[in-house]
Amino acid sequence: MMSGRFLSVVSALLMIAGTASARTAYDMNQGIVSPFRTVAEKVVPAVVSVEVTRTMNHPELPGFRFHQMFPREGIQEQEVPGSGSGFLIDGEGYVLTNNHVVAGATELKIRLAGHDEALSAELVGSDPDTDLALLRIDDPSKRKYPYLTLGDSDEAHVGDWAVAVGNPLGELEGTLTVGVISAKGRSELDIRGGAPRFQDFIQTDAAINFGNSGGPLVDIQGRVIGINAAMNAGSEGIGFAIPVNLAKRVLRDLRIHGNVERAFLGVAPKELDTHWADYYGSDLEKGILIDRVSPGEPADRAGLLAGDVLVEFDGEELGDLNHFRLLVAGKDPGDKVKIRYFRDGEFHDKKVKLARFPESESGRTTPALKKASPDHFAGMRVRSLPPSSNARANEEGVFVVSVEDKSPAKEAGLLAGDRLVEMSSPQFDISIVTMDDYTEAASRLSLASAIRLRIERSGRETYLLLDLNED
């Protein structure tokens, strides 16, 4: 029989051996550093918090119209704070973020990573059509800032690592989440954060939450491949980022002009579906159908007609409407491009000199606003019927008195006699009671590619979509 002392010695030896084994296992992991630690060290210092203040009118109360109950001068304004993310793109203090983070802001501040102080910032320029905005820190110290390198989103592939950095919920500074690129080229999405006109999103499963908007999506080397824009409205684990290659040209124009000067062909395009393809015959399998040609614009001057089908633009085959819009938008005004189109059973080639998109010519107006005064917006003429003591509620307000043929208003289904109740975009909802309201709405929504109208017709309210897209 073994003595108690012998058993104690054996137990001690076993414990020592176990400890040594554990230490050996621990030592085996020494020197192995997560690659994401390196990414964090490189990226987090250049990611900032964008703090905004918006001045908003007292909201309309349910059951009655606030403007009708109280004079406009009696409306109470209140300051509403908000926040998002952004990142430094050079040592001079330029910050890239989302337009929807700063839209409507009356005050902008930037908080650097690891700093308590918030620095004033100015809006250099914004582009709602891609949901991008460029800010610059107003810093008297003229310090040099850490900044990120812009990579090449075309070289990023599905399955590659993707790292999102930002400030979710407005307070969790420098949060890093890891995933992969799930898909590329996503468009026509219903997403939180707004729906920009030009969509070519990178999809990722790296967590993107409220407050992450405007932060960078980087590769395993810490190079920016996208700008985090939104999380999906109905799903978890799906986020979207604007490709950095799309942002590069936008940045150039924002820095020089404060807005983006895009090329303009002057057509209303439609995707060629199977019914139209069958109509044109077996010679044509895909393309972009011209639904309307704007008089006097490049397409018209080149002899293109409604009913023509575009099959190539500057050497690239066409088949996807979003791809076509991105190709046109990616050109500069004045560029000459070769267009191949199908008409009457034959293919034809034309050289077209692109014009400047009308919203760029005026700086801040849409083609519809450029062509018409606010009381004749998008092909609808309106007038105001002022309140009177014997008028019923639905006999007061702003009414449509005429609608032009082949106009956005006509396409939306608007009719003479309709009363405008509200005009809205993903960023703004504006109630329409007086012509002042209408003029304000036309101004604030001037950069929208589509406007939702709430109208009253025959005693009932309904919604219409006013599509201002014209490529």
Tab-separated table of C-alpha atoms in Angstrom, residues 4-461:
chain	number	residue	atom	x	y	z
A	4	GLY	CA	0.057	9.102	2.126
A	5	ARG	CA	3.352	10.955	1.696
A	6	PHE	CA	4.040	9.171	-1.592
A	7	LEU	CA	0.566	10.065	-2.901
A	8	SER	CA	1.102	13.711	-1.999
A	9	VAL	CA	4.385	13.760	-3.922
A	10	VAL	CA	2.708	12.171	-6.994
A	11	SER	CA	-0.125	14.686	-6.835
A	12	ALA	CA	2.331	17.556	-6.646
A	13	LEU	CA	4.258	16.221	-9.625
A	14	LEU	CA	1.058	15.881	-11.638
A	15	MET	CA	0.080	19.435	-10.787
A	16	ILE	CA	3.507	20.713	-11.857
A	17	ALA	CA	3.260	18.757	-15.099
A	18	GLY	CA	-0.218	20.123	-15.749
A	19	THR	CA	0.933	23.664	-15.101
A	20	ALA	CA	3.919	23.210	-17.402
A	21	SER	CA	1.665	21.795	-20.082
A	22	ALA	CA	-0.689	24.751	-19.776
A	23	ARG	CA	2.265	27.165	-19.885
A	24	THR	CA	3.578	25.388	-22.982
A	25	ALA	CA	0.180	25.734	-24.672
A	26	TYR	CA	0.075	29.420	-23.725
A	27	ASP	CA	3.616	29.949	-24.996
A	28	MET	CA	2.630	28.419	-28.350
A	29	ASN	CA	0.344	31.436	-28.985
A	30	GLN	CA	2.982	34.011	-28.192
A	31	GLY	CA	3.987	36.108	-31.190
A	32	ILE	CA	0.758	35.387	-33.061
A	33	VAL	CA	-0.951	38.762	-33.467
A	34	SER	CA	-4.411	39.171	-34.967
A	35	PRO	CA	-4.178	41.001	-38.314
A	36	PHE	CA	-7.197	43.028	-37.209
A	37	ARG	CA	-5.146	44.531	-34.387
A	38	THR	CA	-2.882	46.062	-37.018
A	39	VAL	CA	-5.920	47.321	-38.933
A	40	ALA	CA	-7.314	48.900	-35.771
A	41	GLU	CA	-4.035	50.634	-34.950
A	42	LYS	CA	-3.890	52.096	-38.451
A	43	VAL	CA	-7.556	53.004	-38.974
A	44	VAL	CA	-9.174	53.964	-35.656
A	45	PRO	CA	-7.111	57.166	-35.090
A	46	ALA	CA	-8.355	58.571	-38.421
A	47	VAL	CA	-12.055	57.866	-37.783
A	48	VAL	CA	-14.008	60.790	-36.344
A	49	SER	CA	-17.414	61.491	-34.870
A	50	VAL	CA	-19.510	63.958	-36.855
A	51	GLU	CA	-21.828	65.887	-34.544
A	52	VAL	CA	-24.627	67.913	-36.128
A	53	THR	CA	-27.310	70.300	-34.991
A	54	ARG	CA	-30.479	70.810	-37.017
A	55	THR	CA	-33.053	73.533	-36.473
A	56	MET	CA	-36.522	72.120	-37.018
A	57	ASN	CA	-40.028	73.545	-36.863
A	58	HIS	CA	-42.574	72.230	-34.413
A	59	PRO	CA	-43.983	69.014	-35.951
A	60	GLU	CA	-47.486	68.875	-37.352
A	61	LEU	CA	-49.891	67.512	-34.768
A	62	PRO	CA	-52.200	64.582	-35.604
A	63	GLY	CA	-55.773	65.457	-36.509
A	64	PHE	CA	-55.225	69.025	-37.679
A	65	ARG	CA	-52.803	71.197	-39.557
A	66	PHE	CA	-50.511	73.177	-37.298
A	67	HIS	CA	-50.050	75.941	-39.881
A	68	GLN	CA	-53.793	76.524	-40.096
A	69	MET	CA	-54.264	76.685	-36.341
A	70	PHE	CA	-51.357	79.060	-35.698
A	71	PRO	CA	-49.665	81.773	-37.771
A	72	ARG	CA	-46.335	80.824	-39.374
A	73	GLU	CA	-44.494	83.366	-37.205
A	74	GLY	CA	-45.779	81.537	-34.136
A	75	ILE	CA	-44.132	78.237	-35.043
A	76	GLN	CA	-41.580	77.240	-32.442
A	77	GLU	CA	-38.153	76.166	-33.664
A	78	GLN	CA	-36.059	73.675	-31.770
A	79	GLU	CA	-32.498	72.453	-32.131
A	80	VAL	CA	-32.172	68.719	-32.664
A	81	PRO	CA	-28.770	67.025	-32.230
A	82	GLY	CA	-27.554	64.124	-34.337
A	83	SER	CA	-24.355	62.257	-35.021
A	84	GLY	CA	-22.611	59.932	-37.412
A	85	SER	CA	-19.129	58.889	-38.403
A	86	GLY	CA	-16.534	60.072	-40.881
A	87	PHE	CA	-12.845	59.665	-41.619
A	88	LEU	CA	-9.911	61.868	-42.483
A	89	ILE	CA	-8.654	61.604	-46.063
A	90	ASP	CA	-5.623	63.866	-45.746
A	91	GLY	CA	-3.481	65.624	-43.182
A	92	GLU	CA	-5.174	68.986	-43.808
A	93	GLY	CA	-8.375	68.025	-42.003
A	94	TYR	CA	-10.704	67.008	-44.846
A	95	VAL	CA	-13.313	64.508	-43.672
A	96	LEU	CA	-15.450	62.248	-45.849
A	97	THR	CA	-18.874	61.212	-44.567
A	98	ASN	CA	-22.437	60.565	-45.774
A	99	ASN	CA	-24.663	63.349	-47.021
A	100	HIS	CA	-27.551	62.062	-44.926
A	101	VAL	CA	-25.416	62.507	-41.798
A	102	VAL	CA	-25.051	66.274	-42.410
A	103	ALA	CA	-28.107	67.151	-44.537
A	104	GLY	CA	-29.985	70.125	-43.127
A	105	ALA	CA	-27.391	70.780	-40.412
A	106	THR	CA	-27.089	74.305	-39.052
A	107	GLU	CA	-23.941	73.488	-37.094
A	108	LEU	CA	-21.182	70.908	-37.649
A	109	LYS	CA	-18.522	69.694	-35.242
A	110	ILE	CA	-15.856	67.010	-35.495
A	111	ARG	CA	-14.632	64.997	-32.533
A	112	LEU	CA	-11.305	63.271	-33.093
A	113	ALA	CA	-10.665	59.767	-31.780
A	114	GLY	CA	-9.520	59.876	-28.168
A	115	HIS	CA	-10.279	63.599	-27.755
A	116	ASP	CA	-12.941	65.246	-25.613
A	117	GLU	CA	-13.002	68.554	-27.460
A	118	ALA	CA	-15.223	69.012	-30.507
A	119	LEU	CA	-13.794	71.122	-33.324
A	120	SER	CA	-15.903	73.291	-35.606
A	121	ALA	CA	-16.185	72.130	-39.199
A	122	GLU	CA	-17.509	73.511	-42.467
A	123	LEU	CA	-19.365	71.759	-45.256
A	124	VAL	CA	-17.142	71.900	-48.341
A	125	GLY	CA	-19.723	70.218	-50.562
A	126	SER	CA	-22.298	67.465	-50.724
A	127	ASP	CA	-23.782	65.088	-53.270
A	128	PRO	CA	-27.166	63.586	-52.341
A	129	ASP	CA	-27.129	61.501	-55.535
A	130	THR	CA	-24.328	59.332	-54.086
A	131	ASP	CA	-24.979	60.177	-50.402
A	132	LEU	CA	-21.506	61.657	-49.913
A	133	ALA	CA	-20.360	64.866	-48.232
A	134	LEU	CA	-16.971	66.483	-47.715
A	135	LEU	CA	-16.201	68.466	-44.544
A	136	ARG	CA	-13.144	70.372	-43.382
A	137	ILE	CA	-12.097	70.866	-39.790
A	138	ASP	CA	-11.722	74.499	-38.778
A	139	ASP	CA	-8.693	74.172	-36.508
A	140	PRO	CA	-6.547	77.231	-35.738
A	141	SER	CA	-3.712	74.997	-34.522
A	142	LYS	CA	-3.135	73.760	-38.094
A	143	ARG	CA	-2.096	70.372	-36.787
A	144	LYS	CA	-1.421	67.466	-39.130
A	145	TYR	CA	-4.053	64.784	-38.894
A	146	PRO	CA	-3.776	61.019	-39.259
A	147	TYR	CA	-5.565	59.936	-42.408
A	148	LEU	CA	-6.515	56.853	-44.392
A	149	THR	CA	-5.388	55.670	-47.806
A	150	LEU	CA	-8.105	55.278	-50.430
A	151	GLY	CA	-7.864	51.815	-51.951
A	152	ASP	CA	-9.342	50.252	-55.073
A	153	SER	CA	-12.852	48.857	-54.646
A	154	ASP	CA	-12.714	47.234	-58.100
A	155	GLU	CA	-9.992	44.934	-56.759
A	156	ALA	CA	-12.086	43.887	-53.759
A	157	HIS	CA	-13.811	40.546	-54.286
A	158	VAL	CA	-16.628	38.620	-52.704
A	159	GLY	CA	-15.202	36.650	-49.794
A	160	ASP	CA	-12.421	39.145	-49.000
A	161	TRP	CA	-12.116	40.424	-45.444
A	162	ALA	CA	-14.046	43.623	-44.743
A	163	VAL	CA	-13.584	45.721	-41.600
A	164	ALA	CA	-16.040	48.482	-40.638
A	165	VAL	CA	-15.017	51.217	-38.204
A	166	GLY	CA	-17.257	53.899	-36.741
A	167	ASN	CA	-19.132	55.227	-33.741
A	168	PRO	CA	-22.384	53.238	-33.452
A	169	LEU	CA	-25.197	54.770	-31.409
A	170	GLY	CA	-23.254	58.016	-31.359
A	171	GLU	CA	-21.250	57.067	-28.293
A	172	LEU	CA	-19.356	53.806	-28.859
A	173	GLU	CA	-16.253	55.484	-30.251
A	174	GLY	CA	-13.855	53.568	-32.464
A	175	THR	CA	-15.903	50.392	-32.756
A	176	LEU	CA	-14.380	47.849	-35.152
A	177	THR	CA	-16.419	45.014	-36.641
A	178	VAL	CA	-15.179	42.279	-38.949
A	179	GLY	CA	-16.820	40.371	-41.768
A	180	VAL	CA	-16.440	39.691	-45.449
A	181	ILE	CA	-17.605	41.246	-48.674
A	182	SER	CA	-20.889	39.438	-49.238
A	183	ALA	CA	-21.735	40.888	-52.672
A	184	LYS	CA	-20.971	43.793	-54.986
A	185	GLY	CA	-23.023	45.972	-57.302
A	186	ARG	CA	-26.179	46.091	-55.191
A	187	SER	CA	-28.711	48.683	-56.378
A	188	GLU	CA	-32.381	49.688	-56.133
A	189	LEU	CA	-32.343	48.974	-52.425
A	190	ASP	CA	-34.801	49.994	-49.717
A	191	ILE	CA	-32.291	50.907	-47.050
A	192	ARG	CA	-32.107	52.973	-43.925
A	193	GLY	CA	-30.156	56.161	-44.359
A	194	GLY	CA	-31.863	57.195	-47.597
A	195	ALA	CA	-31.893	55.965	-51.161
A	196	PRO	CA	-29.324	57.824	-53.306
A	197	ARG	CA	-29.923	57.990	-57.030
A	198	PHE	CA	-26.671	56.252	-57.955
A	199	GLN	CA	-26.370	52.911	-56.170
A	200	ASP	CA	-23.534	50.448	-56.623
A	201	PHE	CA	-23.235	49.225	-53.051
A	202	ILE	CA	-20.770	46.792	-51.540
A	203	GLN	CA	-22.700	44.416	-49.289
A	204	THR	CA	-20.993	43.177	-46.139
A	205	ASP	CA	-21.835	41.200	-43.028
A	206	ALA	CA	-19.506	43.362	-40.928
A	207	ALA	CA	-21.922	44.976	-38.466
A	208	ILE	CA	-23.064	48.465	-39.519
A	209	ASN	CA	-25.369	50.073	-36.971
A	210	PHE	CA	-26.903	53.499	-36.421
A	211	GLY	CA	-24.048	55.968	-36.038
A	212	ASN	CA	-21.691	53.952	-38.258
A	213	SER	CA	-22.841	55.893	-41.318
A	214	GLY	CA	-19.945	57.728	-42.939
A	215	GLY	CA	-17.236	55.570	-41.407
A	216	PRO	CA	-14.793	53.579	-43.540
A	217	LEU	CA	-15.028	50.013	-44.755
A	218	VAL	CA	-11.426	48.866	-45.135
A	219	ASP	CA	-9.543	45.836	-46.389
A	220	ILE	CA	-7.085	43.715	-44.425
A	221	GLN	CA	-4.363	46.277	-45.183
A	222	GLY	CA	-6.410	49.134	-43.710
A	223	ARG	CA	-7.076	50.739	-47.100
A	224	VAL	CA	-10.523	52.252	-47.633
A	225	ILE	CA	-12.673	50.247	-50.042
A	226	GLY	CA	-16.020	51.775	-49.116
A	227	ILE	CA	-17.923	54.345	-47.101
A	228	ASN	CA	-20.441	52.787	-44.741
A	229	ALA	CA	-23.845	54.092	-45.732
A	230	ALA	CA	-26.683	52.062	-44.308
A	231	MET	CA	-28.055	48.981	-42.706
A	232	ASN	CA	-30.847	47.044	-44.354
A	233	ALA	CA	-34.337	48.097	-43.291
A	234	GLY	CA	-35.629	44.565	-42.766
A	235	SER	CA	-32.674	42.306	-41.994
A	236	GLU	CA	-29.833	41.911	-39.532
A	237	GLY	CA	-26.250	41.207	-40.504
A	238	ILE	CA	-26.522	43.022	-43.830
A	239	GLY	CA	-24.872	46.382	-44.358
A	240	PHE	CA	-23.992	48.461	-47.389
A	241	ALA	CA	-21.067	50.693	-48.292
A	242	ILE	CA	-20.482	53.094	-51.189
A	243	PRO	CA	-17.506	51.852	-53.270
A	244	VAL	CA	-14.505	54.107	-52.832
A	245	ASN	CA	-13.919	54.223	-56.592
A	246	LEU	CA	-17.347	55.843	-56.995
A	247	ALA	CA	-16.423	58.297	-54.241
A	248	LYS	CA	-13.072	59.343	-55.744
A	249	ARG	CA	-14.525	61.364	-58.625
A	250	VAL	CA	-17.202	62.808	-56.352
A	251	LEU	CA	-14.473	63.954	-53.959
A	252	ARG	CA	-12.627	65.715	-56.762
A	253	ASP	CA	-15.672	67.740	-57.743
A	254	LEU	CA	-16.728	68.488	-54.164
A	255	ARG	CA	-13.293	69.850	-53.414
A	256	ILE	CA	-13.241	72.076	-56.522
A	257	HIS	CA	-16.884	73.040	-57.051
A	258	GLY	CA	-18.737	72.156	-53.849
A	259	ASN	CA	-21.080	69.958	-55.896
A	260	VAL	CA	-20.701	67.320	-58.587
A	261	GLU	CA	-20.694	68.262	-62.257
A	262	ARG	CA	-22.044	65.241	-64.100
A	263	ALA	CA	-22.503	64.546	-67.767
A	264	PHE	CA	-25.962	64.623	-69.326
A	265	LEU	CA	-27.205	62.680	-72.337
A	266	GLY	CA	-30.782	63.925	-72.270
A	267	VAL	CA	-32.861	60.757	-72.371
A	268	ALA	CA	-35.407	59.116	-70.123
A	269	PRO	CA	-34.204	55.473	-70.084
A	270	LYS	CA	-36.058	52.230	-69.463
A	271	GLU	CA	-34.650	48.749	-69.125
A	272	LEU	CA	-35.410	46.481	-72.065
A	273	ASP	CA	-37.579	43.737	-70.574
A	274	THR	CA	-38.536	40.494	-72.310
A	275	HIS	CA	-41.727	41.986	-73.782
A	276	TRP	CA	-39.836	44.789	-75.495
A	277	ALA	CA	-37.080	42.398	-76.576
A	278	ASP	CA	-39.715	40.169	-78.228
A	279	TYR	CA	-41.164	43.220	-79.956
A	280	TYR	CA	-37.800	44.184	-81.455
A	281	GLY	CA	-36.987	40.618	-82.450
A	282	SER	CA	-34.199	38.115	-81.938
A	283	ASP	CA	-31.495	40.557	-83.064
A	284	LEU	CA	-31.825	42.380	-79.757
A	285	GLU	CA	-31.502	40.596	-76.427
A	286	LYS	CA	-30.580	43.422	-74.061
A	287	GLY	CA	-30.185	47.169	-74.019
A	288	ILE	CA	-31.645	50.426	-72.728
A	289	LEU	CA	-34.869	51.650	-74.313
A	290	ILE	CA	-35.141	55.419	-74.845
A	291	ASP	CA	-38.565	56.373	-73.555
A	292	ARG	CA	-38.171	60.127	-74.085
A	293	VAL	CA	-35.593	62.500	-75.604
A	294	SER	CA	-35.164	65.995	-74.162
A	295	PRO	CA	-35.392	68.645	-76.927
A	296	GLY	CA	-32.147	70.434	-77.657
A	297	GLU	CA	-30.016	68.149	-75.483
A	298	PRO	CA	-27.083	65.935	-76.677
A	299	ALA	CA	-29.181	62.884	-77.596
A	300	ASP	CA	-31.577	65.063	-79.585
A	301	ARG	CA	-28.725	66.850	-81.379
A	302	ALA	CA	-27.203	63.460	-82.263
A	303	GLY	CA	-30.465	62.334	-83.862
A	304	LEU	CA	-31.518	59.774	-81.261
A	305	LEU	CA	-35.270	59.145	-81.028
A	306	ALA	CA	-37.731	57.762	-78.537
A	307	GLY	CA	-37.961	54.039	-79.260
A	308	ASP	CA	-34.270	53.633	-80.056
A	309	VAL	CA	-32.472	51.008	-77.990
A	310	LEU	CA	-28.992	51.822	-76.700
A	311	VAL	CA	-26.763	48.738	-76.742
A	312	GLU	CA	-23.313	50.253	-76.108
A	313	PHE	CA	-22.071	53.373	-74.347
A	314	ASP	CA	-18.421	54.335	-74.823
A	315	GLY	CA	-17.514	50.753	-75.689
A	316	GLU	CA	-19.381	49.074	-72.825
A	317	GLU	CA	-22.359	46.810	-73.425
A	318	LEU	CA	-25.623	47.906	-71.846
A	319	GLY	CA	-28.305	45.812	-70.257
A	320	ASP	CA	-28.740	47.125	-66.755
A	321	LEU	CA	-30.382	50.503	-66.138
A	322	ASN	CA	-28.305	51.237	-63.032
A	323	HIS	CA	-25.088	50.425	-64.913
A	324	PHE	CA	-26.107	52.785	-67.706
A	325	ARG	CA	-26.777	55.641	-65.283
A	326	LEU	CA	-23.433	55.090	-63.580
A	327	LEU	CA	-21.650	55.153	-66.947
A	328	VAL	CA	-23.238	58.465	-67.948
A	329	ALA	CA	-22.690	59.985	-64.510
A	330	GLY	CA	-19.055	58.892	-64.561
A	331	LYS	CA	-18.286	61.103	-67.556
A	332	ASP	CA	-17.407	64.775	-67.504
A	333	PRO	CA	-19.458	67.442	-69.276
A	334	GLY	CA	-17.973	67.956	-72.729
A	335	ASP	CA	-16.737	64.368	-73.099
A	336	LYS	CA	-17.332	62.801	-76.521
A	337	VAL	CA	-18.546	59.210	-76.423
A	338	LYS	CA	-19.469	56.629	-79.016
A	339	ILE	CA	-22.994	55.286	-78.744
A	340	ARG	CA	-24.300	52.209	-80.529
A	341	TYR	CA	-28.069	51.893	-80.863
A	342	PHE	CA	-30.721	49.754	-82.556
A	343	ARG	CA	-33.436	51.209	-84.817
A	344	ASP	CA	-35.672	49.663	-87.492
A	345	GLY	CA	-33.855	46.340	-87.454
A	346	GLU	CA	-30.361	47.812	-87.791
A	347	PHE	CA	-27.511	48.885	-85.539
A	348	HIS	CA	-26.107	52.416	-85.825
A	349	ASP	CA	-23.160	54.281	-84.321
A	350	LYS	CA	-23.048	57.920	-83.264
A	351	LYS	CA	-20.569	60.253	-81.584
A	352	VAL	CA	-22.231	62.338	-78.900
A	353	LYS	CA	-20.800	65.285	-77.000
A	354	LEU	CA	-22.231	65.149	-73.487
A	355	ALA	CA	-23.573	68.265	-71.793
A	356	ARG	CA	-23.517	69.297	-68.159
A	357	PHE	CA	-26.314	67.866	-66.076
A	358	PRO	CA	-28.777	70.741	-65.521
A	359	GLU	CA	-28.592	70.548	-61.716
A	360	SER	CA	-24.830	71.173	-62.012
A	361	GLU	CA	-25.312	74.236	-64.249
A	362	SER	CA	-27.381	76.009	-61.631
A	363	GLY	CA	-25.424	74.527	-58.759
A	364	ARG	CA	-28.386	73.440	-56.661
A	365	THR	CA	-31.425	72.878	-58.873
A	366	THR	CA	-32.971	69.954	-60.696
A	367	PRO	CA	-33.777	70.029	-64.417
A	368	ALA	CA	-37.426	70.620	-63.550
A	369	LEU	CA	-36.636	73.635	-61.378
A	370	LYS	CA	-34.269	74.997	-64.003
A	371	LYS	CA	-36.927	74.856	-66.688
A	372	ALA	CA	-39.798	76.242	-64.631
A	373	SER	CA	-40.539	78.598	-61.798
A	374	PRO	CA	-41.686	77.055	-58.489
A	375	ASP	CA	-45.355	77.512	-59.421
A	376	HIS	CA	-44.763	75.416	-62.546
A	377	PHE	CA	-42.640	72.628	-61.107
A	378	ALA	CA	-42.095	69.336	-63.034
A	379	GLY	CA	-44.891	70.116	-65.459
A	380	MET	CA	-47.591	71.035	-62.934
A	381	ARG	CA	-48.973	74.547	-62.471
A	382	VAL	CA	-50.392	75.303	-59.053
A	383	ARG	CA	-52.172	78.092	-57.263
A	384	SER	CA	-53.065	78.847	-53.678
A	385	LEU	CA	-56.602	79.232	-52.378
A	386	PRO	CA	-56.331	81.248	-49.159
A	387	PRO	CA	-58.401	80.342	-46.097
A	388	SER	CA	-61.726	82.121	-45.722
A	389	SER	CA	-64.312	82.168	-42.995
A	390	ASN	CA	-66.845	80.193	-45.037
A	391	ALA	CA	-64.423	77.789	-46.774
A	392	ARG	CA	-64.296	74.131	-45.898
A	393	ALA	CA	-60.916	72.670	-44.896
A	394	ASN	CA	-60.473	70.782	-48.188
A	395	GLU	CA	-61.177	73.956	-50.174
A	396	GLU	CA	-58.087	75.676	-48.777
A	397	GLY	CA	-54.448	75.136	-49.693
A	398	VAL	CA	-52.340	74.673	-52.845
A	399	PHE	CA	-54.091	73.145	-55.849
A	400	VAL	CA	-52.928	71.787	-59.213
A	401	VAL	CA	-54.541	73.803	-61.995
A	402	SER	CA	-52.875	72.172	-65.034
A	403	VAL	CA	-50.509	69.312	-65.921
A	404	GLU	CA	-48.302	69.243	-69.025
A	405	ASP	CA	-48.273	66.203	-71.299
A	406	LYS	CA	-45.163	63.997	-71.129
A	407	SER	CA	-44.008	65.680	-67.926
A	408	PRO	CA	-42.941	64.028	-64.632
A	409	ALA	CA	-46.194	65.286	-63.073
A	410	LYS	CA	-48.228	63.658	-65.861
A	411	GLU	CA	-46.277	60.394	-65.557
A	412	ALA	CA	-46.954	60.381	-61.810
A	413	GLY	CA	-50.721	60.525	-62.442
A	414	LEU	CA	-51.292	64.029	-61.081
A	415	LEU	CA	-54.564	65.682	-62.178
A	416	ALA	CA	-55.858	69.220	-62.290
A	417	GLY	CA	-57.874	69.807	-59.128
A	418	ASP	CA	-55.624	67.725	-56.878
A	419	ARG	CA	-54.713	69.447	-53.610
A	420	LEU	CA	-51.090	69.101	-52.490
A	421	VAL	CA	-50.890	67.923	-48.898
A	422	GLU	CA	-47.230	67.017	-48.488
A	423	MET	CA	-43.989	66.782	-50.476
A	424	SER	CA	-41.263	64.513	-49.134
A	425	SER	CA	-37.973	62.715	-49.731
A	426	PRO	CA	-36.057	60.309	-47.435
A	427	GLN	CA	-34.567	63.385	-45.699
A	428	PHE	CA	-37.478	65.847	-45.582
A	429	ASP	CA	-41.246	65.833	-45.057
A	430	ILE	CA	-42.843	69.200	-45.782
A	431	SER	CA	-46.558	69.902	-45.302
A	432	ILE	CA	-48.101	72.094	-47.992
A	433	VAL	CA	-50.705	74.642	-46.892
A	434	THR	CA	-49.590	77.891	-48.523
A	435	MET	CA	-47.531	78.867	-51.561
A	436	ASP	CA	-44.701	79.696	-49.151
A	437	ASP	CA	-44.758	76.061	-48.006
A	438	TYR	CA	-44.733	74.912	-51.623
A	439	THR	CA	-41.846	77.206	-52.585
A	440	GLU	CA	-39.865	76.040	-49.553
A	441	ALA	CA	-40.517	72.393	-50.463
A	442	ALA	CA	-39.405	72.937	-54.069
A	443	SER	CA	-36.188	74.522	-52.811
A	444	ARG	CA	-35.343	71.981	-50.110
A	445	LEU	CA	-36.158	69.013	-52.341
A	446	SER	CA	-34.369	70.451	-55.367
A	447	LEU	CA	-31.650	67.759	-55.339
A	448	ALA	CA	-34.007	64.798	-54.950
A	449	SER	CA	-34.248	62.343	-57.834
A	450	ALA	CA	-37.795	61.458	-56.775
A	451	ILE	CA	-40.375	63.221	-54.642
A	452	ARG	CA	-43.287	61.569	-52.894
A	453	LEU	CA	-46.481	63.598	-53.119
A	454	ARG	CA	-49.377	63.226	-50.726
A	455	ILE	CA	-52.448	64.651	-52.421
A	456	GLU	CA	-56.159	64.992	-51.703
A	457	ARG	CA	-58.499	64.038	-54.545
A	458	SER	CA	-62.284	63.800	-54.301
A	459	GLY	CA	-62.134	63.915	-50.534
A	460	ARG	CA	-59.589	61.103	-50.203
A	461	GLU	CA	-55.817	61.254	-49.700
